[in-house]
Amino acid sequence: YAMPNSSNNKYMTALEKESLFRGIGTVIKAYGSGYRIFAKDSNDLAEWVAENDAIPIYEGIEDFTINTVDSWKLAALVKMDEAFIHDASFDIENYLIKRFAKNFGRAEDNAFINGNGTEMPTGILNATGGAEVAVSINKITYDDVIGLYFSVKPEYRKNAVWLMNDVTALALRTLKDNAGNYLWRDSDDTILGKKVIMTEFMPDAESDSKPIAFGDFSAGYQIVDRQGIRILRDSFTAKPYVKFYTTKRVGGDVVNFDAIKLMKFAAS
């Protein structure tokens, strides 16, 4: 059965705290229709027009770039001791909500970064449907990081962030320019004024990896929630335990390839 609205709202609040990608991407809730949604990105520009002149029609190659974002089933099984559940002092609702949010949040973040698009979202590092590689390197240098920064169009650099794991972040903390100035600013954890976000799901800087992503993820990556969380409580098949089967449908994909760029290590 579907989780009650009040509990589902608590779950979504908890999930937003647990999920890194939901904080930087764009989330759409589309509970009432099918499992596919079209994401459109327009490239047209406003133009100055003299009084009483006709408004010009944008003559771009494509008025809209259309991307489909499918939804996929994400599931988890929680098993708990029946006596523990029936303890009057135990708040099972809040416990399960927090546990579901943690489990689903980690699974989502991993898929939004590394997903292959088969029965799961397409991640930004996916070889065919992910973000584009802007800089190919053999080792991380100051100039390469600058190059990745400028590979993103100015309109997307405004709200851009860096995405990497702890190992890569540690390597970047030691980079200096020719004058001895550090690239990383310790006072606010920024590079070139843009926030660094660290996640364990980004790969290390090694052969044939993509260790750094940079861009405006709110413009470049779309998350589609197609269904609230659903629960089946099973009190009979694993006594003295109670099993909670939980499922939800969610999709994710890169919808703007100008907004997010990647740094890639050369294959050895």
PDB file of C-alpha atoms in Angstrom:
ATOM      1  CA  TYR A   1       0.000   0.000   0.000  1.00  0.00           C
ATOM      2  CA  ALA A   2       1.051   3.582  -0.493  1.00  0.00           C
ATOM      3  CA  MET A   3       2.553   5.304   2.506  1.00  0.00           C
ATOM      4  CA  PRO A   4       0.081   7.865   3.954  1.00  0.00           C
ATOM      5  CA  ASN A   5       0.633  11.424   2.748  1.00  0.00           C
ATOM      6  CA  SER A   6       1.770  12.665   6.152  1.00  0.00           C
ATOM      7  CA  SER A   7       4.376   9.905   6.420  1.00  0.00           C
ATOM      8  CA  ASN A   8       5.409  10.321   2.772  1.00  0.00           C
ATOM      9  CA  ASN A   9       6.005  14.038   3.356  1.00  0.00           C
ATOM     10  CA  LYS A  10       8.207  13.197   6.351  1.00  0.00           C
ATOM     11  CA  TYR A  11      10.067  10.664   4.211  1.00  0.00           C
ATOM     12  CA  MET A  12      10.687  13.208   1.412  1.00  0.00           C
ATOM     13  CA  THR A  13      12.019  15.716   3.957  1.00  0.00           C
ATOM     14  CA  ALA A  14      14.371  13.081   5.358  1.00  0.00           C
ATOM     15  CA  LEU A  15      15.411  11.973   1.858  1.00  0.00           C
ATOM     16  CA  GLU A  16      16.345  15.513   0.871  1.00  0.00           C
ATOM     17  CA  LYS A  17      18.691  15.642   3.865  1.00  0.00           C
ATOM     18  CA  GLU A  18      20.290  12.304   2.971  1.00  0.00           C
ATOM     19  CA  SER A  19      20.560  12.742  -0.801  1.00  0.00           C
ATOM     20  CA  LEU A  20      23.380  14.827  -2.194  1.00  0.00           C
ATOM     21  CA  PHE A  21      22.045  14.908  -5.740  1.00  0.00           C
ATOM     22  CA  ARG A  22      18.567  16.058  -4.788  1.00  0.00           C
ATOM     23  CA  GLY A  23      20.234  19.143  -3.333  1.00  0.00           C
ATOM     24  CA  ILE A  24      21.995  20.104  -6.553  1.00  0.00           C
ATOM     25  CA  GLY A  25      19.819  18.658  -9.337  1.00  0.00           C
ATOM     26  CA  THR A  26      16.274  19.538 -10.395  1.00  0.00           C
ATOM     27  CA  VAL A  27      13.522  17.347  -8.946  1.00  0.00           C
ATOM     28  CA  ILE A  28      10.156  16.916 -10.659  1.00  0.00           C
ATOM     29  CA  LYS A  29       7.204  15.100  -9.085  1.00  0.00           C
ATOM     30  CA  ALA A  30       4.988  13.455 -11.681  1.00  0.00           C
ATOM     31  CA  TYR A  31       2.813  11.029  -9.758  1.00  0.00           C
ATOM     32  CA  GLY A  32      -0.269  11.159 -11.936  1.00  0.00           C
ATOM     33  CA  SER A  33       0.802   9.975 -15.393  1.00  0.00           C
ATOM     34  CA  GLY A  34       2.961   7.365 -17.116  1.00  0.00           C
ATOM     35  CA  TYR A  35       6.528   6.427 -16.419  1.00  0.00           C
ATOM     36  CA  ARG A  36       8.219   8.592 -19.056  1.00  0.00           C
ATOM     37  CA  ILE A  37       8.615  12.362 -19.146  1.00  0.00           C
ATOM     38  CA  PHE A  38      10.112  14.648 -21.790  1.00  0.00           C
ATOM     39  CA  ALA A  39      12.640  17.209 -20.608  1.00  0.00           C
ATOM     40  CA  LYS A  40      13.028  20.207 -22.904  1.00  0.00           C
ATOM     41  CA  ASP A  41      15.838  22.726 -22.998  1.00  0.00           C
ATOM     42  CA  SER A  42      15.415  25.821 -25.170  1.00  0.00           C
ATOM     43  CA  ASN A  43      18.352  27.665 -26.739  1.00  0.00           C
ATOM     44  CA  ASP A  44      16.508  30.725 -28.048  1.00  0.00           C
ATOM     45  CA  LEU A  45      17.526  34.268 -27.093  1.00  0.00           C
ATOM     46  CA  ALA A  46      15.600  37.470 -26.483  1.00  0.00           C
ATOM     47  CA  GLU A  47      16.178  40.267 -29.000  1.00  0.00           C
ATOM     48  CA  TRP A  48      15.673  44.040 -28.927  1.00  0.00           C
ATOM     49  CA  VAL A  49      12.792  45.090 -31.170  1.00  0.00           C
ATOM     50  CA  ALA A  50      11.854  48.556 -32.373  1.00  0.00           C
ATOM     51  CA  GLU A  51       8.379  49.837 -31.607  1.00  0.00           C
ATOM     52  CA  ASN A  52       5.721  48.378 -33.945  1.00  0.00           C
ATOM     53  CA  ASP A  53       8.230  45.988 -35.557  1.00  0.00           C
ATOM     54  CA  ALA A  54       7.454  42.308 -35.837  1.00  0.00           C
ATOM     55  CA  ILE A  55       8.922  40.040 -33.189  1.00  0.00           C
ATOM     56  CA  PRO A  56      11.567  37.889 -34.918  1.00  0.00           C
ATOM     57  CA  ILE A  57      11.311  34.125 -34.903  1.00  0.00           C
ATOM     58  CA  TYR A  58      14.299  32.337 -33.450  1.00  0.00           C
ATOM     59  CA  GLU A  59      16.105  30.556 -36.282  1.00  0.00           C
ATOM     60  CA  GLY A  60      18.111  28.075 -34.232  1.00  0.00           C
ATOM     61  CA  ILE A  61      18.713  24.561 -35.509  1.00  0.00           C
ATOM     62  CA  GLU A  62      16.342  23.145 -32.911  1.00  0.00           C
ATOM     63  CA  ASP A  63      13.821  25.026 -30.833  1.00  0.00           C
ATOM     64  CA  PHE A  64      13.915  22.322 -28.183  1.00  0.00           C
ATOM     65  CA  THR A  65      16.282  19.537 -27.280  1.00  0.00           C
ATOM     66  CA  ILE A  66      14.069  16.674 -26.127  1.00  0.00           C
ATOM     67  CA  ASN A  67      15.288  14.064 -23.665  1.00  0.00           C
ATOM     68  CA  THR A  68      13.221  11.280 -22.160  1.00  0.00           C
ATOM     69  CA  VAL A  69      13.598  10.490 -18.482  1.00  0.00           C
ATOM     70  CA  ASP A  70      12.322   6.998 -17.720  1.00  0.00           C
ATOM     71  CA  SER A  71      11.473   5.843 -14.221  1.00  0.00           C
ATOM     72  CA  TRP A  72      12.812   2.717 -12.582  1.00  0.00           C
ATOM     73  CA  LYS A  73      11.891   0.619  -9.574  1.00  0.00           C
ATOM     74  CA  LEU A  74      14.032   0.966  -6.449  1.00  0.00           C
ATOM     75  CA  ALA A  75      13.411  -1.518  -3.652  1.00  0.00           C
ATOM     76  CA  ALA A  76      14.616  -2.324  -0.135  1.00  0.00           C
ATOM     77  CA  LEU A  77      13.792  -4.904   2.504  1.00  0.00           C
ATOM     78  CA  VAL A  78      13.938  -4.083   6.207  1.00  0.00           C
ATOM     79  CA  LYS A  79      13.585  -6.897   8.773  1.00  0.00           C
ATOM     80  CA  MET A  80      12.920  -6.100  12.432  1.00  0.00           C
ATOM     81  CA  ASP A  81      12.265  -8.063  15.622  1.00  0.00           C
ATOM     82  CA  GLU A  82       8.519  -8.258  16.310  1.00  0.00           C
ATOM     83  CA  ALA A  83       8.896  -7.667  20.066  1.00  0.00           C
ATOM     84  CA  PHE A  84      10.964  -4.568  19.380  1.00  0.00           C
ATOM     85  CA  ILE A  85       8.297  -3.179  17.043  1.00  0.00           C
ATOM     86  CA  HIS A  86       5.531  -3.701  19.616  1.00  0.00           C
ATOM     87  CA  ASP A  87       7.395  -1.835  22.355  1.00  0.00           C
ATOM     88  CA  ALA A  88       5.140   1.115  23.207  1.00  0.00           C
ATOM     89  CA  SER A  89       8.103   3.466  23.567  1.00  0.00           C
ATOM     90  CA  PHE A  90       9.431   2.679  20.085  1.00  0.00           C
ATOM     91  CA  ASP A  91       8.474   5.166  17.335  1.00  0.00           C
ATOM     92  CA  ILE A  92       8.448   2.791  14.395  1.00  0.00           C
ATOM     93  CA  GLU A  93       7.176   5.370  11.896  1.00  0.00           C
ATOM     94  CA  ASN A  94      10.068   7.782  12.358  1.00  0.00           C
ATOM     95  CA  TYR A  95      12.585   4.937  12.560  1.00  0.00           C
ATOM     96  CA  LEU A  96      11.472   3.431   9.249  1.00  0.00           C
ATOM     97  CA  ILE A  97      11.255   6.820   7.549  1.00  0.00           C
ATOM     98  CA  LYS A  98      14.845   7.655   8.481  1.00  0.00           C
ATOM     99  CA  ARG A  99      16.063   4.185   7.516  1.00  0.00           C
ATOM    100  CA  PHE A 100      14.279   4.252   4.152  1.00  0.00           C
ATOM    101  CA  ALA A 101      15.592   7.758   3.446  1.00  0.00           C
ATOM    102  CA  LYS A 102      19.175   6.684   4.158  1.00  0.00           C
ATOM    103  CA  ASN A 103      18.937   3.492   2.098  1.00  0.00           C
ATOM    104  CA  PHE A 104      17.174   5.054  -0.857  1.00  0.00           C
ATOM    105  CA  GLY A 105      19.214   8.255  -0.729  1.00  0.00           C
ATOM    106  CA  ARG A 106      22.529   6.398  -1.036  1.00  0.00           C
ATOM    107  CA  ALA A 107      21.211   4.152  -3.811  1.00  0.00           C
ATOM    108  CA  GLU A 108      19.912   7.174  -5.739  1.00  0.00           C
ATOM    109  CA  ASP A 109      23.136   9.173  -5.428  1.00  0.00           C
ATOM    110  CA  ASN A 110      25.162   6.211  -6.661  1.00  0.00           C
ATOM    111  CA  ALA A 111      22.845   5.759  -9.661  1.00  0.00           C
ATOM    112  CA  PHE A 112      22.701   9.483 -10.495  1.00  0.00           C
ATOM    113  CA  ILE A 113      26.507   9.394 -10.733  1.00  0.00           C
ATOM    114  CA  ASN A 114      27.320   5.879 -11.987  1.00  0.00           C
ATOM    115  CA  GLY A 115      24.022   4.470 -13.306  1.00  0.00           C
ATOM    116  CA  ASN A 116      24.141   2.735 -16.695  1.00  0.00           C
ATOM    117  CA  GLY A 117      20.547   3.525 -17.720  1.00  0.00           C
ATOM    118  CA  THR A 118      19.473  -0.144 -17.732  1.00  0.00           C
ATOM    119  CA  GLU A 119      16.768  -0.705 -15.111  1.00  0.00           C
ATOM    120  CA  MET A 120      18.209   2.306 -13.275  1.00  0.00           C
ATOM    121  CA  PRO A 121      18.788   6.043 -13.874  1.00  0.00           C
ATOM    122  CA  THR A 122      21.508   7.255 -16.235  1.00  0.00           C
ATOM    123  CA  GLY A 123      24.413   8.684 -14.242  1.00  0.00           C
ATOM    124  CA  ILE A 124      26.562  11.648 -15.164  1.00  0.00           C
ATOM    125  CA  LEU A 125      29.567   9.321 -15.639  1.00  0.00           C
ATOM    126  CA  ASN A 126      27.767   6.982 -18.028  1.00  0.00           C
ATOM    127  CA  ALA A 127      29.831   6.450 -21.174  1.00  0.00           C
ATOM    128  CA  THR A 128      26.981   7.040 -23.651  1.00  0.00           C
ATOM    129  CA  GLY A 129      24.269   9.077 -21.946  1.00  0.00           C
ATOM    130  CA  GLY A 130      26.215  10.925 -19.283  1.00  0.00           C
ATOM    131  CA  ALA A 131      27.877  14.322 -19.252  1.00  0.00           C
ATOM    132  CA  GLU A 132      30.500  15.197 -21.849  1.00  0.00           C
ATOM    133  CA  VAL A 133      34.242  14.985 -21.235  1.00  0.00           C
ATOM    134  CA  ALA A 134      35.819  18.420 -21.548  1.00  0.00           C
ATOM    135  CA  VAL A 135      39.384  17.760 -20.347  1.00  0.00           C
ATOM    136  CA  SER A 136      41.465  14.591 -20.851  1.00  0.00           C
ATOM    137  CA  ILE A 137      44.573  14.329 -18.686  1.00  0.00           C
ATOM    138  CA  ASN A 138      47.357  12.044 -17.446  1.00  0.00           C
ATOM    139  CA  LYS A 139      47.548  13.723 -14.031  1.00  0.00           C
ATOM    140  CA  ILE A 140      45.675  16.547 -12.351  1.00  0.00           C
ATOM    141  CA  THR A 141      47.360  19.913 -12.803  1.00  0.00           C
ATOM    142  CA  TYR A 142      46.398  23.463 -11.935  1.00  0.00           C
ATOM    143  CA  ASP A 143      45.920  24.327 -15.617  1.00  0.00           C
ATOM    144  CA  ASP A 144      43.664  21.316 -16.226  1.00  0.00           C
ATOM    145  CA  VAL A 145      41.325  22.336 -13.418  1.00  0.00           C
ATOM    146  CA  ILE A 146      41.172  25.854 -14.881  1.00  0.00           C
ATOM    147  CA  GLY A 147      40.432  24.302 -18.278  1.00  0.00           C
ATOM    148  CA  LEU A 148      37.522  22.295 -16.871  1.00  0.00           C
ATOM    149  CA  TYR A 149      36.123  25.428 -15.254  1.00  0.00           C
ATOM    150  CA  PHE A 150      36.102  27.363 -18.549  1.00  0.00           C
ATOM    151  CA  SER A 151      34.704  24.431 -20.526  1.00  0.00           C
ATOM    152  CA  VAL A 152      31.310  25.233 -18.995  1.00  0.00           C
ATOM    153  CA  LYS A 153      29.443  28.132 -20.594  1.00  0.00           C
ATOM    154  CA  PRO A 154      29.337  31.344 -18.515  1.00  0.00           C
ATOM    155  CA  GLU A 155      25.587  31.147 -17.927  1.00  0.00           C
ATOM    156  CA  TYR A 156      26.048  27.763 -16.249  1.00  0.00           C
ATOM    157  CA  ARG A 157      29.166  28.696 -14.284  1.00  0.00           C
ATOM    158  CA  LYS A 158      27.109  31.115 -12.212  1.00  0.00           C
ATOM    159  CA  ASN A 159      25.489  28.332 -10.157  1.00  0.00           C
ATOM    160  CA  ALA A 160      28.107  25.649 -10.768  1.00  0.00           C
ATOM    161  CA  VAL A 161      29.708  23.344  -8.205  1.00  0.00           C
ATOM    162  CA  TRP A 162      32.566  20.843  -8.232  1.00  0.00           C
ATOM    163  CA  LEU A 163      31.850  17.166  -7.591  1.00  0.00           C
ATOM    164  CA  MET A 164      34.583  14.703  -6.516  1.00  0.00           C
ATOM    165  CA  ASN A 165      35.515  12.201  -3.830  1.00  0.00           C
ATOM    166  CA  ASP A 166      37.722  12.751  -0.780  1.00  0.00           C
ATOM    167  CA  VAL A 167      40.865  11.316  -2.397  1.00  0.00           C
ATOM    168  CA  THR A 168      40.631  13.676  -5.370  1.00  0.00           C
ATOM    169  CA  ALA A 169      39.806  16.601  -3.090  1.00  0.00           C
ATOM    170  CA  LEU A 170      42.938  15.920  -1.057  1.00  0.00           C
ATOM    171  CA  ALA A 171      45.036  15.996  -4.243  1.00  0.00           C
ATOM    172  CA  LEU A 172      43.504  19.310  -5.330  1.00  0.00           C
ATOM    173  CA  ARG A 173      44.214  20.914  -1.961  1.00  0.00           C
ATOM    174  CA  THR A 174      47.949  20.838  -2.769  1.00  0.00           C
ATOM    175  CA  LEU A 175      47.768  22.390  -6.256  1.00  0.00           C
ATOM    176  CA  LYS A 176      49.410  25.806  -6.639  1.00  0.00           C
ATOM    177  CA  ASP A 177      49.826  28.271  -9.470  1.00  0.00           C
ATOM    178  CA  ASN A 178      53.228  29.565 -10.613  1.00  0.00           C
ATOM    179  CA  ALA A 179      53.142  32.226  -7.900  1.00  0.00           C
ATOM    180  CA  GLY A 180      52.640  29.648  -5.148  1.00  0.00           C
ATOM    181  CA  ASN A 181      48.966  30.407  -4.540  1.00  0.00           C
ATOM    182  CA  TYR A 182      46.756  27.458  -3.679  1.00  0.00           C
ATOM    183  CA  LEU A 183      43.914  26.614  -6.053  1.00  0.00           C
ATOM    184  CA  TRP A 184      41.717  25.461  -3.144  1.00  0.00           C
ATOM    185  CA  ARG A 185      40.491  28.095  -0.679  1.00  0.00           C
ATOM    186  CA  ASP A 186      40.309  26.505   2.770  1.00  0.00           C
ATOM    187  CA  SER A 187      38.178  29.226   4.338  1.00  0.00           C
ATOM    188  CA  ASP A 188      35.042  28.135   2.449  1.00  0.00           C
ATOM    189  CA  ASP A 189      36.097  24.970   0.555  1.00  0.00           C
ATOM    190  CA  THR A 190      35.836  26.522  -2.882  1.00  0.00           C
ATOM    191  CA  ILE A 191      37.825  26.353  -6.100  1.00  0.00           C
ATOM    192  CA  LEU A 192      37.682  29.512  -8.223  1.00  0.00           C
ATOM    193  CA  GLY A 193      34.835  30.670  -6.005  1.00  0.00           C
ATOM    194  CA  LYS A 194      32.706  27.564  -6.604  1.00  0.00           C
ATOM    195  CA  LYS A 195      31.719  25.154  -3.847  1.00  0.00           C
ATOM    196  CA  VAL A 196      33.332  21.714  -3.709  1.00  0.00           C
ATOM    197  CA  ILE A 197      30.922  18.871  -2.941  1.00  0.00           C
ATOM    198  CA  MET A 198      32.424  15.526  -1.965  1.00  0.00           C
ATOM    199  CA  THR A 199      30.811  12.136  -2.408  1.00  0.00           C
ATOM    200  CA  GLU A 200      32.122   8.608  -2.066  1.00  0.00           C
ATOM    201  CA  PHE A 201      30.424   7.625  -5.326  1.00  0.00           C
ATOM    202  CA  MET A 202      32.797   9.630  -7.534  1.00  0.00           C
ATOM    203  CA  PRO A 203      35.850   7.553  -8.596  1.00  0.00           C
ATOM    204  CA  ASP A 204      39.479   8.085  -7.612  1.00  0.00           C
ATOM    205  CA  ALA A 205      41.789   9.907 -10.024  1.00  0.00           C
ATOM    206  CA  GLU A 206      43.206   6.862 -11.793  1.00  0.00           C
ATOM    207  CA  SER A 207      43.504   5.366 -15.267  1.00  0.00           C
ATOM    208  CA  ASP A 208      40.380   5.720 -17.449  1.00  0.00           C
ATOM    209  CA  SER A 209      38.330   7.322 -14.652  1.00  0.00           C
ATOM    210  CA  LYS A 210      36.294  10.532 -14.530  1.00  0.00           C
ATOM    211  CA  PRO A 211      37.152  11.890 -11.085  1.00  0.00           C
ATOM    212  CA  ILE A 212      35.852  15.469 -11.344  1.00  0.00           C
ATOM    213  CA  ALA A 213      32.559  16.906 -12.573  1.00  0.00           C
ATOM    214  CA  PHE A 214      31.850  20.624 -12.773  1.00  0.00           C
ATOM    215  CA  GLY A 215      28.737  22.514 -13.717  1.00  0.00           C
ATOM    216  CA  ASP A 216      25.229  23.619 -12.878  1.00  0.00           C
ATOM    217  CA  PHE A 217      23.528  20.357 -11.971  1.00  0.00           C
ATOM    218  CA  SER A 218      20.165  22.075 -11.493  1.00  0.00           C
ATOM    219  CA  ALA A 219      20.228  22.952 -15.207  1.00  0.00           C
ATOM    220  CA  GLY A 220      21.937  19.776 -16.381  1.00  0.00           C
ATOM    221  CA  TYR A 221      20.451  16.876 -14.420  1.00  0.00           C
ATOM    222  CA  GLN A 222      16.797  16.077 -13.862  1.00  0.00           C
ATOM    223  CA  ILE A 223      15.360  13.720 -11.249  1.00  0.00           C
ATOM    224  CA  VAL A 224      11.780  12.531 -11.743  1.00  0.00           C
ATOM    225  CA  ASP A 225       9.786  11.079  -8.850  1.00  0.00           C
ATOM    226  CA  ARG A 226       7.014   8.992 -10.379  1.00  0.00           C
ATOM    227  CA  GLN A 227       5.504   7.427  -7.287  1.00  0.00           C
ATOM    228  CA  GLY A 228       5.428   7.845  -3.542  1.00  0.00           C
ATOM    229  CA  ILE A 229       7.028   5.143  -1.441  1.00  0.00           C
ATOM    230  CA  ARG A 230       5.015   1.922  -1.125  1.00  0.00           C
ATOM    231  CA  ILE A 231       5.210  -0.590   1.734  1.00  0.00           C
ATOM    232  CA  LEU A 232       4.181  -4.193   2.250  1.00  0.00           C
ATOM    233  CA  ARG A 233       4.299  -5.398   5.861  1.00  0.00           C
ATOM    234  CA  ASP A 234       4.889  -9.144   6.219  1.00  0.00           C
ATOM    235  CA  SER A 235       4.407 -10.485   9.769  1.00  0.00           C
ATOM    236  CA  PHE A 236       4.169 -14.167   8.873  1.00  0.00           C
ATOM    237  CA  THR A 237       6.989 -15.559   6.715  1.00  0.00           C
ATOM    238  CA  ALA A 238       9.979 -14.887   8.980  1.00  0.00           C
ATOM    239  CA  LYS A 239       8.728 -15.059  12.574  1.00  0.00           C
ATOM    240  CA  PRO A 240       9.740 -13.716  15.087  1.00  0.00           C
ATOM    241  CA  TYR A 241      10.671 -10.977  12.614  1.00  0.00           C
ATOM    242  CA  VAL A 242       8.515  -8.559  10.639  1.00  0.00           C
ATOM    243  CA  LYS A 243       9.621  -7.727   7.124  1.00  0.00           C
ATOM    244  CA  PHE A 244       8.898  -4.428   5.398  1.00  0.00           C
ATOM    245  CA  TYR A 245       9.140  -4.539   1.601  1.00  0.00           C
ATOM    246  CA  THR A 246       9.511  -1.002   0.254  1.00  0.00           C
ATOM    247  CA  THR A 247       9.478   0.254  -3.328  1.00  0.00           C
ATOM    248  CA  LYS A 248       9.443   3.542  -5.203  1.00  0.00           C
ATOM    249  CA  ARG A 249       9.851   4.696  -8.797  1.00  0.00           C
ATOM    250  CA  VAL A 250      12.387   7.325  -9.718  1.00  0.00           C
ATOM    251  CA  GLY A 251      14.288   8.372 -12.823  1.00  0.00           C
ATOM    252  CA  GLY A 252      17.285  10.543 -13.540  1.00  0.00           C
ATOM    253  CA  ASP A 253      19.186  11.679 -16.614  1.00  0.00           C
ATOM    254  CA  VAL A 254      21.411  14.394 -18.057  1.00  0.00           C
ATOM    255  CA  VAL A 255      19.098  16.770 -19.926  1.00  0.00           C
ATOM    256  CA  ASN A 256      21.493  19.606 -20.779  1.00  0.00           C
ATOM    257  CA  PHE A 257      24.943  18.640 -22.024  1.00  0.00           C
ATOM    258  CA  ASP A 258      26.209  22.237 -21.910  1.00  0.00           C
ATOM    259  CA  ALA A 259      25.633  22.536 -18.173  1.00  0.00           C
ATOM    260  CA  ILE A 260      27.870  19.732 -16.800  1.00  0.00           C
ATOM    261  CA  LYS A 261      31.384  18.779 -17.941  1.00  0.00           C
ATOM    262  CA  LEU A 262      33.797  16.061 -16.847  1.00  0.00           C
ATOM    263  CA  MET A 263      37.532  15.603 -16.413  1.00  0.00           C
ATOM    264  CA  LYS A 264      38.804  12.231 -17.597  1.00  0.00           C
ATOM    265  CA  PHE A 265      42.078  10.407 -16.996  1.00  0.00           C
ATOM    266  CA  ALA A 266      43.642   8.768 -20.023  1.00  0.00           C
ATOM    267  CA  ALA A 267      43.600   4.966 -20.179  1.00  0.00           C
ATOM    268  CA  SER A 268      46.914   3.359 -19.316  1.00  0.00           C
TER     269      SER A 268
END
